[in-house]
Amino acid sequence: MKTVQGGITAAKGFSAHGAHIGIKRKRNDLAMIVSEVPALYSGTFTTNVVKAAPVIWNMEIYKHKHPVMAIVVNSGNANACTGDQGDVDNERMAMTLAKGLGIKKENVLVGSTGVIGVELPIEKIIKGIEENICHVKTGYEAGRLAAEAICTTDTFTKEVAVEIEIGGKTVTIGGMAKGSGMIHPNMATMLSYVTTDVAISFDMLDQAVKDSVEDAYNMISVDGDTSTNDMCTVIANGMAGNDIIVEEHEDYLTFKKALDYVNKTLAKLIVKDGEGASKFIEVNMYGTRSKKEAQVLAMSVITSNLVKTAFFGNDANWGRVLCAMGYSGVKFDAKKVTLKYESIAGTIDLMVNGVPQKFDEERAFDIIKEKEVTVNVFLEEGTSKGTAWGCDLSYEYVKINGEYRT
Amino acid sequence: MKTVQGGITAAKGFSAHGAHIGIKRKRNDLAMIVSEVPALYSGTFTTNVVKAAPVIWNMEIYKHKHPVMAIVVNSGNANACTGDQGDVDNERMAMTLAKGLGIKKENVLVGSTGVIGVELPIEKIIKGIEENICHVKTGYEAGRLAAEAICTTDTFTKEVAVEIEIGGKTVTIGGMAKGSGMIHPNMATMLSYVTTDVAISFDMLDQAVKDSVEDAYNMISVDGDTSTNDMCTVIANGMAGNDIIVEEHEDYLTFKKALDYVNKTLAKLIVKDGEGASKFIEVNMYGTRSKKEAQVLAMSVITSNLVKTAFFGNDANWGRVLCAMGYSGVKFDAKKVTLKYESIAGTIDLMVNGVPQKFDEERAFDIIKEKEVTVNVFLEEGTSKGTAWGCDLSYEYVKINGEYRT
C-alpha cells in the first residue's frame, strides 16, 4: 500500500467539481462527483431518528441497490427539520444533476450540511448545478475543489488516497471528509465520501464498509452529538480491472486494509480539525473480553467532559478516566486496572494493578502538555483491544458554540 | 403539605453534627447523623461499575435490611479507586462511630466524597469521629452543620423539610444534599440524605424511594458524568406514630408526594449550584408513549453540549434540541413536533407541527437570556409526559474543570 496524491478523483473513472453558488457568503458550497461507469454503493447513515432529507433519499437508493453515477452535495444548509418541503427540494437536486448528465435521479446521491431548520435556497442550487456540470473533470485539483465545497467550518480540507495491488492490477481508493462538531456544529455534520475503482461484489463491499466504519468514524468523538445528516458513502466502479472480489480471501483483506487506512485517516483528520481543540487524544483499551467492549470503554472515556477538560488543563486527573470507564456499561474489575499516559515526552504510570501510584506532577504535566497524548488502559478481562480518538474541551469550544448565531 | 425550617434533623428523633477535622483545609469535612431508634433504610447507589468503598458497604447493609441508627460522611476524599485499603478504612469509619454510640457497625452507613484515587487520612477521621460524637444534637442548627460538612465545592448548603398529616399525626420529612459536577467534579459526588419519622413498611418505603429518585435525582444533569460515589439515602424511624403504611392507599400517596417534593427540591438545588452555570433549564416533553420515553428524550436534550452551549450564548438554536431528541433512541415523528421556549419574558414558537417558524431573533434573545428557561416540546405519540432539569455549559465550567489540579 502506498499513499498517492489526491482524494475522490484519485481512482480511475472519477471526476468532480466544487463551486461557490451563493448559499454561503464566500466559500465553495456545491460539490459534484461523477463516475464514468455505474458504481456499486455502500454506506452508513446517521442513527439519529431525525434524519435530514438527503439521508432518507440515499437510504432508499442503498436499499434498492441502485447503481450510483453521481453525487451532489451542498454545504451551508442541512435540509434537516424542513418538513415535506425538504423532501421536494432534495429530489429536485437529484433530478437537476441527473438531467444534466443524462441519467436517472435514482442514480444520484445527495448530501447537505449546514444549518438545521431552514429551507434550502433551492433555486440557487438548481441554477448552480446547471451552470457547473460542464466544469466536472478528472484530476486531483478537481477533487480538491469538491473537498473544499463540502467543508463548513473546517479549517482545512480532508483528503487521502492510497494505491494497492490486487492480482497484478493497481487499485486506488481515495476519499474526502468534513468535520463534525466543535465549530458551529449545526453546520458541521460528519460527511465522508470514498471512491474506488476496485472490482468487488456488492456483498463484499458492503461488509468491508460496515466493518471499516465501525473502527474509524464510529470511534471518534468531538462533542458527542450525532448529527441529523451524518453519512459515510463508498462507491466502487470496478475500473481497476482486477478479478472481482467475491469472497473473504487475500484480495479482500488487501482491499479492506487499505479501506481501513483511508477511513481511519479521514476520521483522525476530522478530530484534529475540531476548532477549539488544543489536543488530540488516543485512548487504547487492552485486555477486554471483546473488541466491542474495548471500544465502548474507550468511547466512554473520550466523550467524558470531565476527562476532556482535564486534558485541556494538562491535568493528570486520571480518576476521571476510571470513572468514565465505570459508567460505560462494561463490567470490569477496577482492582486489576493499570493506567498509563503517554506522549512523545514519555510515559507515566498512574495506576498499577488497581493501586494508585504516587507520581511526579511535574513530569505528568510535561507528558500531558504535548499536542498528542495517548491513554493506555490495561484490563485483565480478556485478550481483545480497541481504540478511540478525540480531543479536549476548551474555552474555544464553548465560545464558538455559544456565540454562533447571536 | 407545608415547608418547615431545617433539613435532616427536622423529623422526630434525628440528631446530627458537622465539624472540621482537617481533611480539607478549612471547611467542615465530617458529618454525622444519628437516629434515636432503629430506622428502616432504603436508597439508591451509583450505577458506575467502579464503586467507592462506602457504596459497597451501604449496599450490603441495604441487602441485609439491617436497621440503621447512624450515618457518617466525610468530604475531601472519595475513598474510590483505593484498592483493598479503601475497604479497610471504610470499615474503620463505621466501627469507630458504632463503638462511640454503643451500636453495631452494620447499623452505620458511610459516605465519602472528594478526590478519587487517594487513600483516606483514616487516623484523622477516627480521631475526628471520636472527638465529635459528644456534639451530636437535635435542632435545625445541628442539621445545618452536617449539611455544610458534606459539601465540597458547593457554594451553598442544600436543605429542605416538609410536614404532612397522616391519620391525624404530623409526619416530617427532611433532607440535605450536595452537588455534582461543575466544580472539581472529582470532589463533587451527588449525595442526598433524607430522614423521616413516618411509620412505614420496608417494602412501601423502598417503592416510594425508588420511584421518587427516578423522577428527581435521575432527571438532573450537570455534566453527564456518573460519579463512583453517588448515593441517595432515606431512613425512616417511625417516631411520628402514624398507623404504619403497608399498602398503596391514601396515606402512602400523601407520603410519596411529600417525598417527591423533598427529592425534587434537593435535585433542583444541585443543578442551580452548578458553578459556572449561568442558567437553569427545564425541559418538558409532552405527548409521548410513556413517561420513560419522555424522560429519555428530556435527558438527551439537557445533556447535549450543543444545547447547553447554545443556552449559554442565549441563542435560539432550536435545531440542536431536535437533533438531541433524535439520537436519544426514542422513536418519534419529527414532522409532528411542536417546540417552544419559555421564560418569565414570554413564550416563542420555534417549530409548529414539524414546520420551522420564522421568528424574531431579538424577541427570542429576550426570552432566553433570563436565568430560568423552559423548553417545551409537544409530540404526537401518546399522552405521557416527563421533565428534566439542567444548566448551560459555560467558560467557567471549562476553567474550573481544566484547572483544578494544576
CSV table of N, CA and C in Angstrom, one decimal, chain B residues 154-270:
chain,number,residue,atom,x,y,z
B,154,ASP,N,-19.6,23.0,46.6
B,154,ASP,CA,-20.9,23.7,46.6
B,154,ASP,C,-20.8,25.1,47.2
B,155,THR,N,-21.6,26.0,46.6
B,155,THR,CA,-21.5,27.4,47.1
B,155,THR,C,-22.6,27.7,48.1
B,156,PHE,N,-23.5,26.8,48.3
B,156,PHE,CA,-24.5,26.9,49.4
B,156,PHE,C,-25.0,25.5,49.9
B,157,THR,N,-25.4,25.5,51.1
B,157,THR,CA,-25.9,24.2,51.6
B,157,THR,C,-27.3,24.0,51.0
B,158,LYS,N,-27.7,22.7,50.9
B,158,LYS,CA,-28.9,22.3,50.2
B,158,LYS,C,-29.8,21.6,51.3
B,159,GLU,N,-30.8,22.2,51.8
B,159,GLU,CA,-31.7,21.6,52.8
B,159,GLU,C,-33.1,21.9,52.5
B,160,VAL,N,-34.0,21.0,52.9
B,160,VAL,CA,-35.4,21.2,52.8
B,160,VAL,C,-36.1,20.3,53.8
B,161,ALA,N,-37.2,20.8,54.3
B,161,ALA,CA,-38.0,19.9,55.2
B,161,ALA,C,-39.5,20.3,55.0
B,162,VAL,N,-40.4,19.2,55.0
B,162,VAL,CA,-41.8,19.5,54.9
B,162,VAL,C,-42.5,18.7,56.0
B,163,GLU,N,-43.7,19.2,56.3
B,163,GLU,CA,-44.6,18.5,57.2
B,163,GLU,C,-45.9,18.1,56.5
B,164,ILE,N,-46.4,16.9,56.8
B,164,ILE,CA,-47.7,16.4,56.3
B,164,ILE,C,-48.5,15.8,57.4
B,165,GLU,N,-49.8,15.6,57.2
B,165,GLU,CA,-50.6,15.0,58.2
B,165,GLU,C,-51.0,13.6,57.7
B,166,ILE,N,-50.7,12.6,58.5
B,166,ILE,CA,-51.2,11.2,58.1
B,166,ILE,C,-52.0,10.7,59.3
B,167,GLY,N,-53.3,10.5,59.1
B,167,GLY,CA,-54.1,9.9,60.1
B,167,GLY,C,-54.1,10.8,61.4
B,168,GLY,N,-54.1,12.1,61.3
B,168,GLY,CA,-54.1,13.0,62.4
B,168,GLY,C,-52.7,13.2,63.1
B,169,LYS,N,-51.7,12.5,62.6
B,169,LYS,CA,-50.3,12.6,63.1
B,169,LYS,C,-49.5,13.5,62.2
B,170,THR,N,-48.6,14.3,62.8
B,170,THR,CA,-47.7,15.1,62.0
B,170,THR,C,-46.5,14.2,61.6
B,171,VAL,N,-46.3,14.1,60.3
B,171,VAL,CA,-45.1,13.4,59.8
B,171,VAL,C,-44.2,14.4,59.1
B,172,THR,N,-42.9,14.3,59.4
B,172,THR,CA,-41.9,15.2,58.9
B,172,THR,C,-40.9,14.5,58.0
B,173,ILE,N,-40.6,15.1,56.9
B,173,ILE,CA,-39.5,14.6,56.0
B,173,ILE,C,-38.5,15.7,55.8
B,174,GLY,N,-37.3,15.5,56.0
B,174,GLY,CA,-36.2,16.5,55.8
B,174,GLY,C,-35.1,15.9,55.1
B,175,GLY,N,-34.3,16.8,54.4
B,175,GLY,CA,-33.2,16.2,53.7
B,175,GLY,C,-32.1,17.3,53.5
B,176,MET,N,-30.9,16.7,53.1
B,176,MET,CA,-29.8,17.6,52.7
B,176,MET,C,-29.1,16.9,51.5
B,177,ALA,N,-28.4,17.7,50.7
B,177,ALA,CA,-27.7,17.1,49.5
B,177,ALA,C,-26.5,17.9,49.2
B,178,LYS,N,-25.7,17.3,48.4
B,178,LYS,CA,-24.5,18.1,47.9
B,178,LYS,C,-24.4,17.9,46.4
B,179,GLY,N,-23.8,18.9,45.8
B,179,GLY,CA,-23.8,19.0,44.3
B,179,GLY,C,-22.9,18.0,43.6
B,180,SER,N,-23.2,17.9,42.3
B,180,SER,CA,-22.4,17.1,41.4
B,180,SER,C,-21.9,17.9,40.3
B,181,GLY,N,-20.7,17.6,39.8
B,181,GLY,CA,-20.1,18.2,38.6
B,181,GLY,C,-19.9,19.7,38.8
B,182,MET,N,-19.6,20.3,37.7
B,182,MET,CA,-19.4,21.7,37.5
B,182,MET,C,-18.1,22.3,38.2
B,183,ILE,N,-18.0,22.1,39.5
B,183,ILE,CA,-16.7,22.5,40.1
B,183,ILE,C,-16.0,21.2,40.6
B,184,HIS,N,-14.8,21.1,40.2
B,184,HIS,CA,-14.0,20.0,40.7
B,184,HIS,C,-14.8,18.7,40.8
B,185,PRO,N,-15.4,18.2,39.7
B,185,PRO,CA,-16.3,17.2,39.9
B,185,PRO,C,-15.8,15.9,40.6
B,186,ASN,N,-14.4,15.8,40.6
B,186,ASN,CA,-13.9,14.6,41.4
B,186,ASN,C,-14.3,14.8,42.9
B,187,MET,N,-14.5,16.0,43.3
B,187,MET,CA,-14.8,16.3,44.6
B,187,MET,C,-16.3,16.6,44.8
B,188,ALA,N,-17.1,16.2,43.8
B,188,ALA,CA,-18.5,16.7,43.9
B,188,ALA,C,-19.5,15.6,43.5
B,189,THR,N,-19.3,14.5,44.1
B,189,THR,CA,-20.3,13.4,44.0
B,189,THR,C,-21.7,14.0,44.4
B,190,MET,N,-22.7,13.3,43.9
B,190,MET,CA,-24.1,13.7,44.3
B,190,MET,C,-24.4,12.8,45.5
B,191,LEU,N,-24.6,13.4,46.6
B,191,LEU,CA,-25.1,12.7,47.8
B,191,LEU,C,-26.3,13.3,48.3
B,192,SER,N,-27.3,12.5,48.7
B,192,SER,CA,-28.5,13.1,49.3
B,192,SER,C,-28.9,12.2,50.4
B,193,TYR,N,-29.3,12.9,51.5
B,193,TYR,CA,-29.7,12.2,52.8
B,193,TYR,C,-31.1,12.7,53.1
B,194,VAL,N,-32.0,11.8,53.3
B,194,VAL,CA,-33.4,12.2,53.7
B,194,VAL,C,-33.8,11.4,55.0
B,195,THR,N,-34.2,12.1,56.0
B,195,THR,CA,-34.7,11.4,57.2
B,195,THR,C,-36.2,11.7,57.4
B,196,THR,N,-36.9,10.7,57.9
B,196,THR,CA,-38.3,10.9,58.1
B,196,THR,C,-38.8,10.1,59.3
B,197,ASP,N,-39.8,10.6,60.0
B,197,ASP,CA,-40.3,9.9,61.2
B,197,ASP,C,-41.5,9.1,60.8
B,198,VAL,N,-41.8,9.0,59.6
B,198,VAL,CA,-43.0,8.2,59.2
B,198,VAL,C,-42.9,6.7,59.6
B,199,ALA,N,-44.0,6.1,59.9
B,199,ALA,CA,-44.1,4.7,60.2
B,199,ALA,C,-44.5,4.0,58.9
B,200,ILE,N,-43.7,3.2,58.3
B,200,ILE,CA,-44.0,2.6,57.0
B,200,ILE,C,-43.3,1.3,56.9
B,201,SER,N,-43.8,0.4,56.1
B,201,SER,CA,-43.1,-0.9,56.0
B,201,SER,C,-41.9,-0.8,55.1
B,202,PHE,N,-41.0,-1.7,55.1
B,202,PHE,CA,-39.8,-1.6,54.3
B,202,PHE,C,-40.2,-1.6,52.8
B,203,ASP,N,-41.1,-2.5,52.4
B,203,ASP,CA,-41.5,-2.6,51.0
B,203,ASP,C,-42.1,-1.3,50.5
B,204,MET,N,-42.9,-0.6,51.3
B,204,MET,CA,-43.6,0.6,50.8
B,204,MET,C,-42.5,1.7,50.8
B,205,LEU,N,-41.6,1.8,51.8
B,205,LEU,CA,-40.6,2.8,51.8
B,205,LEU,C,-39.7,2.6,50.5
B,206,ASP,N,-39.3,1.4,50.3
B,206,ASP,CA,-38.4,1.1,49.2
B,206,ASP,C,-39.0,1.5,47.9
B,207,GLN,N,-40.3,1.2,47.7
B,207,GLN,CA,-41.0,1.5,46.5
B,207,GLN,C,-41.1,3.0,46.3
B,208,ALA,N,-41.4,3.7,47.4
B,208,ALA,CA,-41.5,5.2,47.3
B,208,ALA,C,-40.2,5.8,47.0
B,209,VAL,N,-39.1,5.3,47.6
B,209,VAL,CA,-37.8,5.9,47.3
B,209,VAL,C,-37.3,5.6,45.9
B,210,LYS,N,-37.5,4.4,45.4
B,210,LYS,CA,-37.1,4.1,44.1
B,210,LYS,C,-37.8,5.0,43.0
B,211,ASP,N,-39.1,5.0,43.2
B,211,ASP,CA,-39.9,5.8,42.2
B,211,ASP,C,-39.5,7.3,42.3
B,212,SER,N,-39.3,7.8,43.5
B,212,SER,CA,-39.1,9.2,43.7
B,212,SER,C,-37.7,9.6,43.1
B,213,VAL,N,-36.7,8.7,43.3
B,213,VAL,CA,-35.4,9.0,42.8
B,213,VAL,C,-35.4,9.1,41.3
B,214,GLU,N,-36.2,8.2,40.7
B,214,GLU,CA,-36.3,8.2,39.2
B,214,GLU,C,-36.7,9.5,38.6
B,215,ASP,N,-37.6,10.2,39.3
B,215,ASP,CA,-38.2,11.5,38.9
B,215,ASP,C,-37.5,12.7,39.4
B,216,ALA,N,-36.5,12.5,40.3
B,216,ALA,CA,-35.8,13.6,40.9
B,216,ALA,C,-34.3,13.6,40.5
B,217,TYR,N,-33.5,12.9,41.3
B,217,TYR,CA,-32.1,12.9,41.0
B,217,TYR,C,-31.7,12.3,39.7
B,218,ASN,N,-32.5,11.4,39.2
B,218,ASN,CA,-32.1,10.8,37.9
B,218,ASN,C,-32.6,11.6,36.7
B,219,MET,N,-33.2,12.7,37.0
B,219,MET,CA,-33.7,13.6,35.9
B,219,MET,C,-32.9,14.9,35.9
B,220,ILE,N,-31.8,15.0,36.6
B,220,ILE,CA,-31.0,16.2,36.5
B,220,ILE,C,-29.6,15.8,35.9
B,221,SER,N,-29.0,16.8,35.2
B,221,SER,CA,-27.7,16.6,34.6
B,221,SER,C,-26.9,17.8,34.8
B,222,VAL,N,-25.7,17.7,35.3
B,222,VAL,CA,-24.8,18.9,35.3
B,222,VAL,C,-23.8,18.7,34.2
B,223,ASP,N,-23.1,17.5,34.2
B,223,ASP,CA,-22.2,17.3,33.1
B,223,ASP,C,-22.2,15.9,32.6
B,224,GLY,N,-23.1,15.1,32.9
B,224,GLY,CA,-23.3,13.8,32.3
B,224,GLY,C,-22.4,12.7,32.9
B,225,ASP,N,-21.5,13.1,33.7
B,225,ASP,CA,-20.7,12.0,34.3
B,225,ASP,C,-21.3,11.4,35.6
B,226,THR,N,-21.4,10.1,35.7
B,226,THR,CA,-21.9,9.5,36.8
B,226,THR,C,-20.8,9.1,37.8
B,227,SER,N,-20.8,9.7,39.0
B,227,SER,CA,-19.7,9.5,39.9
B,227,SER,C,-19.6,8.1,40.4
B,228,THR,N,-18.4,7.8,41.0
B,228,THR,CA,-18.2,6.5,41.7
B,228,THR,C,-18.8,6.4,43.0
B,229,ASN,N,-19.3,7.6,43.5
B,229,ASN,CA,-19.8,7.7,44.9
B,229,ASN,C,-21.2,8.1,45.1
B,230,ASP,N,-21.9,8.4,44.0
B,230,ASP,CA,-23.3,8.8,44.1
B,230,ASP,C,-24.2,7.9,44.9
B,231,MET,N,-24.9,8.5,45.8
B,231,MET,CA,-25.9,7.7,46.6
B,231,MET,C,-27.0,8.6,47.1
B,232,CYS,N,-28.2,8.0,47.1
B,232,CYS,CA,-29.3,8.7,47.8
B,232,CYS,C,-29.8,7.8,48.9
B,233,THR,N,-29.9,8.3,50.1
B,233,THR,CA,-30.2,7.6,51.3
B,233,THR,C,-31.4,8.1,52.0
B,234,VAL,N,-32.4,7.2,52.3
B,234,VAL,CA,-33.6,7.6,53.0
B,234,VAL,C,-33.7,6.7,54.2
B,235,ILE,N,-33.8,7.3,55.4
B,235,ILE,CA,-34.1,6.5,56.6
B,235,ILE,C,-35.4,6.9,57.3
B,236,ALA,N,-36.1,6.0,57.8
B,236,ALA,CA,-37.4,6.2,58.4
B,236,ALA,C,-37.5,5.6,59.7
B,237,ASN,N,-37.7,6.3,60.8
B,237,ASN,CA,-37.7,5.7,62.1
B,237,ASN,C,-39.0,5.5,62.8
B,238,GLY,N,-40.1,5.9,62.1
B,238,GLY,CA,-41.5,5.6,62.7
B,238,GLY,C,-41.9,6.4,63.8
B,239,MET,N,-41.1,7.4,64.3
B,239,MET,CA,-41.5,8.1,65.5
B,239,MET,C,-42.7,9.0,65.4
B,240,ALA,N,-43.2,9.3,64.2
B,240,ALA,CA,-44.4,10.1,64.1
B,240,ALA,C,-45.6,9.5,64.7
B,241,GLY,N,-45.6,8.2,64.8
B,241,GLY,CA,-46.7,7.5,65.5
B,241,GLY,C,-47.9,7.3,64.6
B,242,ASN,N,-47.8,7.5,63.3
B,242,ASN,CA,-48.9,7.2,62.4
B,242,ASN,C,-49.2,5.7,62.3
B,243,ASP,N,-50.4,5.4,61.9
B,243,ASP,CA,-50.6,3.9,61.6
B,243,ASP,C,-49.6,3.5,60.5
B,244,ILE,N,-49.0,2.5,60.7
B,244,ILE,CA,-47.9,2.1,59.7
B,244,ILE,C,-48.5,1.9,58.3
B,245,ILE,N,-47.8,2.5,57.4
B,245,ILE,CA,-48.2,2.4,56.0
B,245,ILE,C,-47.7,1.1,55.4
B,246,VAL,N,-48.7,0.3,55.0
B,246,VAL,CA,-48.3,-1.0,54.5
B,246,VAL,C,-48.8,-1.3,53.1
B,247,GLU,N,-49.6,-0.4,52.5
B,247,GLU,CA,-50.1,-0.6,51.2
B,247,GLU,C,-50.2,0.7,50.5
B,248,GLU,N,-50.6,0.6,49.2
B,248,GLU,CA,-50.5,1.9,48.3
B,248,GLU,C,-51.9,2.6,48.5
B,249,HIS,N,-52.3,2.9,49.7
B,249,HIS,CA,-53.5,3.7,49.9
B,249,HIS,C,-53.2,5.2,50.0
B,250,GLU,N,-54.2,5.9,50.5
B,250,GLU,CA,-54.1,7.4,50.6
B,250,GLU,C,-52.9,7.9,51.3
B,251,ASP,N,-52.6,7.2,52.5
B,251,ASP,CA,-51.5,7.7,53.3
B,251,ASP,C,-50.2,7.5,52.6
B,252,TYR,N,-50.1,6.4,51.8
B,252,TYR,CA,-48.9,6.2,51.0
B,252,TYR,C,-48.7,7.4,50.0
B,253,LEU,N,-49.8,7.7,49.3
B,253,LEU,CA,-49.8,8.7,48.3
B,253,LEU,C,-49.4,10.1,48.9
B,254,THR,N,-49.9,10.4,50.1
B,254,THR,CA,-49.6,11.6,50.8
B,254,THR,C,-48.1,11.6,51.1
B,255,PHE,N,-47.6,10.5,51.6
B,255,PHE,CA,-46.2,10.4,52.0
B,255,PHE,C,-45.3,10.6,50.7
B,256,LYS,N,-45.7,9.8,49.7
B,256,LYS,CA,-45.0,9.8,48.4
B,256,LYS,C,-44.9,11.2,47.8
B,257,LYS,N,-46.0,11.9,47.8
B,257,LYS,CA,-46.0,13.3,47.3
B,257,LYS,C,-45.0,14.2,48.0
B,258,ALA,N,-45.0,14.1,49.3
B,258,ALA,CA,-44.1,14.9,50.1
B,258,ALA,C,-42.6,14.5,49.9
B,259,LEU,N,-42.4,13.2,49.8
B,259,LEU,CA,-41.0,12.7,49.5
B,259,LEU,C,-40.6,13.2,48.1
B,260,ASP,N,-41.5,13.2,47.2
B,260,ASP,CA,-41.2,13.7,45.8
B,260,ASP,C,-40.8,15.2,45.9
B,261,TYR,N,-41.5,15.9,46.7
B,261,TYR,CA,-41.2,17.3,46.8
B,261,TYR,C,-39.8,17.5,47.4
B,262,VAL,N,-39.5,16.8,48.4
B,262,VAL,CA,-38.2,16.9,49.1
B,262,VAL,C,-37.1,16.6,48.1
B,263,ASN,N,-37.3,15.4,47.4
B,263,ASN,CA,-36.2,15.0,46.5
B,263,ASN,C,-36.1,15.9,45.3
B,264,LYS,N,-37.2,16.3,44.7
B,264,LYS,CA,-37.1,17.3,43.5
B,264,LYS,C,-36.5,18.6,43.9
B,265,THR,N,-36.8,19.1,45.1
B,265,THR,CA,-36.3,20.3,45.6
B,265,THR,C,-34.8,20.2,45.7
B,266,LEU,N,-34.3,19.1,46.4
B,266,LEU,CA,-32.8,18.9,46.5
B,266,LEU,C,-32.2,18.8,45.2
B,267,ALA,N,-32.8,18.0,44.3
B,267,ALA,CA,-32.2,17.8,42.9
B,267,ALA,C,-32.1,19.1,42.2
B,268,LYS,N,-33.1,20.0,42.2
B,268,LYS,CA,-33.0,21.3,41.5
B,268,LYS,C,-32.0,22.2,42.2
B,269,LEU,N,-31.9,22.1,43.5
B,269,LEU,CA,-30.8,22.9,44.2
B,269,LEU,C,-29.4,22.5,43.7
B,270,ILE,N,-29.3,21.2,43.5
B,270,ILE,CA,-28.0,20.7,43.0
B,270,ILE,C,-27.6,21.4,41.6
